[in-house]
Coordinates of C-alpha atoms in Angstrom, one line a residue:
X1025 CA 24.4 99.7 7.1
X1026 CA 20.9 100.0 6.1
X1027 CA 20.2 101.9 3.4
X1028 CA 17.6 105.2 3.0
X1029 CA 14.3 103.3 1.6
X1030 CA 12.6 105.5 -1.1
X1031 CA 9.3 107.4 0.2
X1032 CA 6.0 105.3 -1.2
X1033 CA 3.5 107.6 -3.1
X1034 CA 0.0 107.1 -1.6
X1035 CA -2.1 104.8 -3.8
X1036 CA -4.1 107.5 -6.1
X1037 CA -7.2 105.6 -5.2
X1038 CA -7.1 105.6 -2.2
X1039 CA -6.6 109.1 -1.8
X1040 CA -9.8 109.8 -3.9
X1041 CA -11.5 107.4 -1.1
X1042 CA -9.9 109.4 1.5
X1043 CA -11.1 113.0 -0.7
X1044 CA -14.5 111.8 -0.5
X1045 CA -15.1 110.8 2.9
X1046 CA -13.7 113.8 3.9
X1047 CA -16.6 116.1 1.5
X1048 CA -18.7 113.5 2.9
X1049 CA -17.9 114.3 6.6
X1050 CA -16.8 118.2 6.0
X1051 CA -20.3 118.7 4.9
X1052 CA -22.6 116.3 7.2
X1053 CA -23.9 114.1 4.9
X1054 CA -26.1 111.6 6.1
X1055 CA -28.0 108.1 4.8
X1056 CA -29.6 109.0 1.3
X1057 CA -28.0 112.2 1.0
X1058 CA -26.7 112.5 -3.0
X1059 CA -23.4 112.7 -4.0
X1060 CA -22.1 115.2 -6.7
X1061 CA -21.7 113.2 -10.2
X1062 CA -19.0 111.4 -11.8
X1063 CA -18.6 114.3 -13.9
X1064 CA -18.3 116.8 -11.0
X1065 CA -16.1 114.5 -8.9
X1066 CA -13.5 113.6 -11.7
X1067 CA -13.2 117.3 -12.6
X1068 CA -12.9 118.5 -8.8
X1069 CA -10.5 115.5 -7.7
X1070 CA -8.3 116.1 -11.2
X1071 CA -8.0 112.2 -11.6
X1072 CA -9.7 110.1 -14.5
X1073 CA -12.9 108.1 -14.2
X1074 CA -11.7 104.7 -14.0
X1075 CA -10.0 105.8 -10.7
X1076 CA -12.6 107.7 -9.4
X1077 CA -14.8 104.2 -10.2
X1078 CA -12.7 102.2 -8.1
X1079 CA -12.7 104.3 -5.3
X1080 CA -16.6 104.2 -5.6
X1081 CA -16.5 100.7 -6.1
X1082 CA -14.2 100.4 -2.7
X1083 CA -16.4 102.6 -0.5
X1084 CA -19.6 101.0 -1.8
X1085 CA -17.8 97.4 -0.8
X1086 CA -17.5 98.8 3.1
X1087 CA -20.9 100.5 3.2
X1088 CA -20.3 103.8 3.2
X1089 CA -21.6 104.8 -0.1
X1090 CA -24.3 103.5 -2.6
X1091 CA -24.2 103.4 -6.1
X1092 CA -27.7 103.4 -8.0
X1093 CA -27.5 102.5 -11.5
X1094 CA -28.9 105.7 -13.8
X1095 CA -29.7 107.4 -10.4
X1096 CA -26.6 108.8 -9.0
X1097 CA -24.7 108.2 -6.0
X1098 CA -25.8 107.9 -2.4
X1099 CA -24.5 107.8 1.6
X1100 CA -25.6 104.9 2.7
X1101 CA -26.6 103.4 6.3
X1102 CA -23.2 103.0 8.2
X1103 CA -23.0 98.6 8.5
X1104 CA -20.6 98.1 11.1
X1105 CA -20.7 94.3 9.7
X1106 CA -19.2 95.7 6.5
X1107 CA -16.4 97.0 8.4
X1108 CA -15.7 94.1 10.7
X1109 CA -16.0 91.5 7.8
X1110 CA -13.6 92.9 6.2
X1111 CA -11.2 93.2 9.5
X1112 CA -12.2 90.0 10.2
X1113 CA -10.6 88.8 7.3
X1114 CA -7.4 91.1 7.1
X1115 CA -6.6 89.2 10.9
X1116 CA -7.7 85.9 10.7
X1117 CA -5.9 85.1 6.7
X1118 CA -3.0 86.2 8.9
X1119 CA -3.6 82.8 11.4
X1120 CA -3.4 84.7 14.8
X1121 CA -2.5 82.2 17.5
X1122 CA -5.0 81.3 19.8
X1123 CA -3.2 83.1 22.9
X1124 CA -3.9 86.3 20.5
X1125 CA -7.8 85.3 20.7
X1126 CA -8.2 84.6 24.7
X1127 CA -5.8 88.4 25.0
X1128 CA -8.8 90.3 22.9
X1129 CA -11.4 88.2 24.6
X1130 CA -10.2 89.4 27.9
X1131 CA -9.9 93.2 26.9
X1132 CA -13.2 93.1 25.3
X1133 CA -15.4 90.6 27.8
X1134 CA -14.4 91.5 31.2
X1135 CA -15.2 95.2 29.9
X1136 CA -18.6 94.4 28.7
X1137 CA -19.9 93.3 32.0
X1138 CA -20.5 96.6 32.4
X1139 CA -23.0 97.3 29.7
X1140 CA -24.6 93.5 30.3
X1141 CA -25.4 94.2 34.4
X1142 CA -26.7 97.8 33.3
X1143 CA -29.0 96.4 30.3
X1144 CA -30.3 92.8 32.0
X1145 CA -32.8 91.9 32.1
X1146 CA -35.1 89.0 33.9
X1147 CA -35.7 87.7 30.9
X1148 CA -32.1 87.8 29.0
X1149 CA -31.4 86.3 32.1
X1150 CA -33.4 83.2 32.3
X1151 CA -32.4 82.9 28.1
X1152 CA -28.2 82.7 29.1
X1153 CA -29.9 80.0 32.1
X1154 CA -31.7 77.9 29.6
X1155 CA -28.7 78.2 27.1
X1156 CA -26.1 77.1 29.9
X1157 CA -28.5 73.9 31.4
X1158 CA -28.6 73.0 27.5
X1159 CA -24.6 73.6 27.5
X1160 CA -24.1 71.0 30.1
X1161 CA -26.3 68.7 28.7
X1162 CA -24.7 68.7 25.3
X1163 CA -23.7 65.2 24.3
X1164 CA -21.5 66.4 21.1
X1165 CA -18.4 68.3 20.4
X1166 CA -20.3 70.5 18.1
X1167 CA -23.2 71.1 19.9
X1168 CA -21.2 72.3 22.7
X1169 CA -19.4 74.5 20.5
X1170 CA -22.3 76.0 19.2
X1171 CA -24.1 76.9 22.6
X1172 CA -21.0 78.0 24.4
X1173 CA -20.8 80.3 21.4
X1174 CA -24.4 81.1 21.6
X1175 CA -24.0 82.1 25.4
X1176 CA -21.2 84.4 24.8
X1177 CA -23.4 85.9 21.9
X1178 CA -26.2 86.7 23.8
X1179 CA -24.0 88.6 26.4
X1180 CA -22.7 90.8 23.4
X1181 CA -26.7 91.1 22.4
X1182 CA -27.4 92.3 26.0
X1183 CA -24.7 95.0 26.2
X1184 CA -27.1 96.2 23.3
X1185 CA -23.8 97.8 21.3
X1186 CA -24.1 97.8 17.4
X1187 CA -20.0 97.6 17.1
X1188 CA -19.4 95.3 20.0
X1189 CA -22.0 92.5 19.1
X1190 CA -19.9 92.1 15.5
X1191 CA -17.2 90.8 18.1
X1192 CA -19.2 87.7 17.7
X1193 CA -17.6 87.2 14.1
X1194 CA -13.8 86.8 16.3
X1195 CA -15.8 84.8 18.7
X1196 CA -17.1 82.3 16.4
X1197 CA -13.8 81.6 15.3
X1198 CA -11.5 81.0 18.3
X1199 CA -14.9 78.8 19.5
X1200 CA -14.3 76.5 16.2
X1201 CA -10.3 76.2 16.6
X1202 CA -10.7 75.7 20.2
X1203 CA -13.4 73.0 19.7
X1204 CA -11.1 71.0 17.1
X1205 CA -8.1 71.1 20.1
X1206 CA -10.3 70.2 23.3
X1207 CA -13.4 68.9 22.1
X1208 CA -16.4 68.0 25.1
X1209 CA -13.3 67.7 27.8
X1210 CA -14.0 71.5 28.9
X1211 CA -17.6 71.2 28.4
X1212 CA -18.4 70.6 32.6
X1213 CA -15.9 73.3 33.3
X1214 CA -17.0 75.8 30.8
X1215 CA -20.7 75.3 32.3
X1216 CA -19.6 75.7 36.0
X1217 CA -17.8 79.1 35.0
X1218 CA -20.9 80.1 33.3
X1219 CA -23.1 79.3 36.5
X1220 CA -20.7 81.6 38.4
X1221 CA -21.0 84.5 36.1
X1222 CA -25.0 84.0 36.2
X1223 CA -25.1 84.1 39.6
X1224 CA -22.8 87.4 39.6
X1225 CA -25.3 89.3 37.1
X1226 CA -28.0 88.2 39.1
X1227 CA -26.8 90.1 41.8
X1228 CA -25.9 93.0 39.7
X1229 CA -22.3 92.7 40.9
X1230 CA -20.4 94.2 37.8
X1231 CA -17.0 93.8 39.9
X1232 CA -17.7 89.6 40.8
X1233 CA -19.0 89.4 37.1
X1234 CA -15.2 90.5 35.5
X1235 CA -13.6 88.7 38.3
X1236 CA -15.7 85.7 36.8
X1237 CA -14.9 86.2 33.1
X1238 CA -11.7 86.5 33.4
X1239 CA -11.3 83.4 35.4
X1240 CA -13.5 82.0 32.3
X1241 CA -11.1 82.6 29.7
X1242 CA -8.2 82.0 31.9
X1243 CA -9.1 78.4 31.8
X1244 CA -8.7 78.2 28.2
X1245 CA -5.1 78.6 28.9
X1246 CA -4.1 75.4 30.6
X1247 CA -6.5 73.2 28.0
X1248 CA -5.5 74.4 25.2
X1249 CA -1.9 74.0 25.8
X1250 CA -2.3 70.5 27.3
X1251 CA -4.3 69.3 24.1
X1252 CA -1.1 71.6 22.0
X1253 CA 1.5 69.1 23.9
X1254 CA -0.4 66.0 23.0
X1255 CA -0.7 67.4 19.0
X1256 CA 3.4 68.1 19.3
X1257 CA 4.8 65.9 21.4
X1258 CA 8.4 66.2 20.2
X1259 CA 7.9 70.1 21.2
X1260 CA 6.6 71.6 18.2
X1261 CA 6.1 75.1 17.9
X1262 CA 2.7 75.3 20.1
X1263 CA 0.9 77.2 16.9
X1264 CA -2.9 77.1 17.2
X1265 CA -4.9 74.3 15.2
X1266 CA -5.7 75.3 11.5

């Protein structure tokens, strides 16, 4: 039988991180407003200062607050980056697999097609067209990498969303792990799919346009695990390349 497992108190730190962005939201503080002092905070949050200092330290590491030397304490400019670096990391020291990646690609690409038809442009346009002719002429693996990344970039760029363009920070990763298992074989394929989807924004078809991206990182599915069998052929476990 399993036994009762004893509650867990809450980290005190990270309650005083949670008491202060609550203050901080409670009473609409925005970039440079000041925060009350050390002093103050210690004495209204009962804790000492070293734990109050490293829940300052913590919110200063994700950009919410900013600490000024013999100035005081500041709300800073939200940096979504901050945020997504460090969820970036929390996933990816985890080693997701790459059937994990192409699942969130899916969710998150076939939905931006929206925001991309709406916000094109001629000219963002003719940039993804320069980007996918140079894609097809690519004569290395890495090179290829890089502009199939780029391409997908600018898409995030287009849909002109602070919190989706950090996306690219996921993006850049499955791109390397895919690149070490397939190399410049999906390089032809991966320009064709591209060609369709240009030709579906051009006609500010948002419907044709998912159809197409999803087909796109469908065909990741078959390579990948084709280059996996060759890696394992005794029938490893299919993990992703580290």
């Amino acid at each position: 039988m399993k036994q009762i497992e004893p509650v867990r108190r809450v980290n005190l730190t990270t309650r005083v991180m949670e008491s202060i962005k609550d203050y901080i939201s409670s009473n609409n503080l925005g970039p440079g407003d000041r925060l009350p002092s050390e002093k103050v905070l210690t004495s209204s949050l009962n804790v000492s200062r070293n734990i109050l200092r490293e829940a300052l330290k913590s919110l200063e590491a994700v950009g919410l607050i900013e600490i000024k030397v013999g100035d005081g304490m500041y709300v800073s400019s939200f940096d979504y980056s901050n945020v997504v670096d460090h969820i970036s990391f929390a996933i990816l020291r985890n080693d997701p697999e790459m059937a994990h990646f192409i699942q969130a690609r899916l969710i998150i690409e076939v939905g931006l097609m929206d925001l991309v038809v709406r916000n094109l442009d001629e000219v963002s346009l003719l940039q993804l067209e320069e980007c996918n002719r140079r894609i097809s002429e690519a004569t290395t693996a890495e090179e290829f990498t890089e502009l199939d990344l780029d391409f997908h970039r600018q898409l995030l760029e287009i849909a002109d969303n602070p919190i989706l363009s950090e996306f690219g920070a996921f993006l850049g990763r499955f791109f390397i792990r895919a690149q070490k298992l397939v190399g410049m074989d999906a390089r032809d394929r991966t320009a064709e799919g591209h060609r369709e989807l240009l030709a579906a924004l051009r006609a500010r078809d948002v419907n044709a346009a998912k159809d197409v991206m999803r087909r796109h990182i469908h065909t990741w599915d078959p390579q990948l695990e084709e280059h996996r069998d060759k890696e394992h052929p005794s029938g490893g476990n299919g993990g992703s390349a580290s």
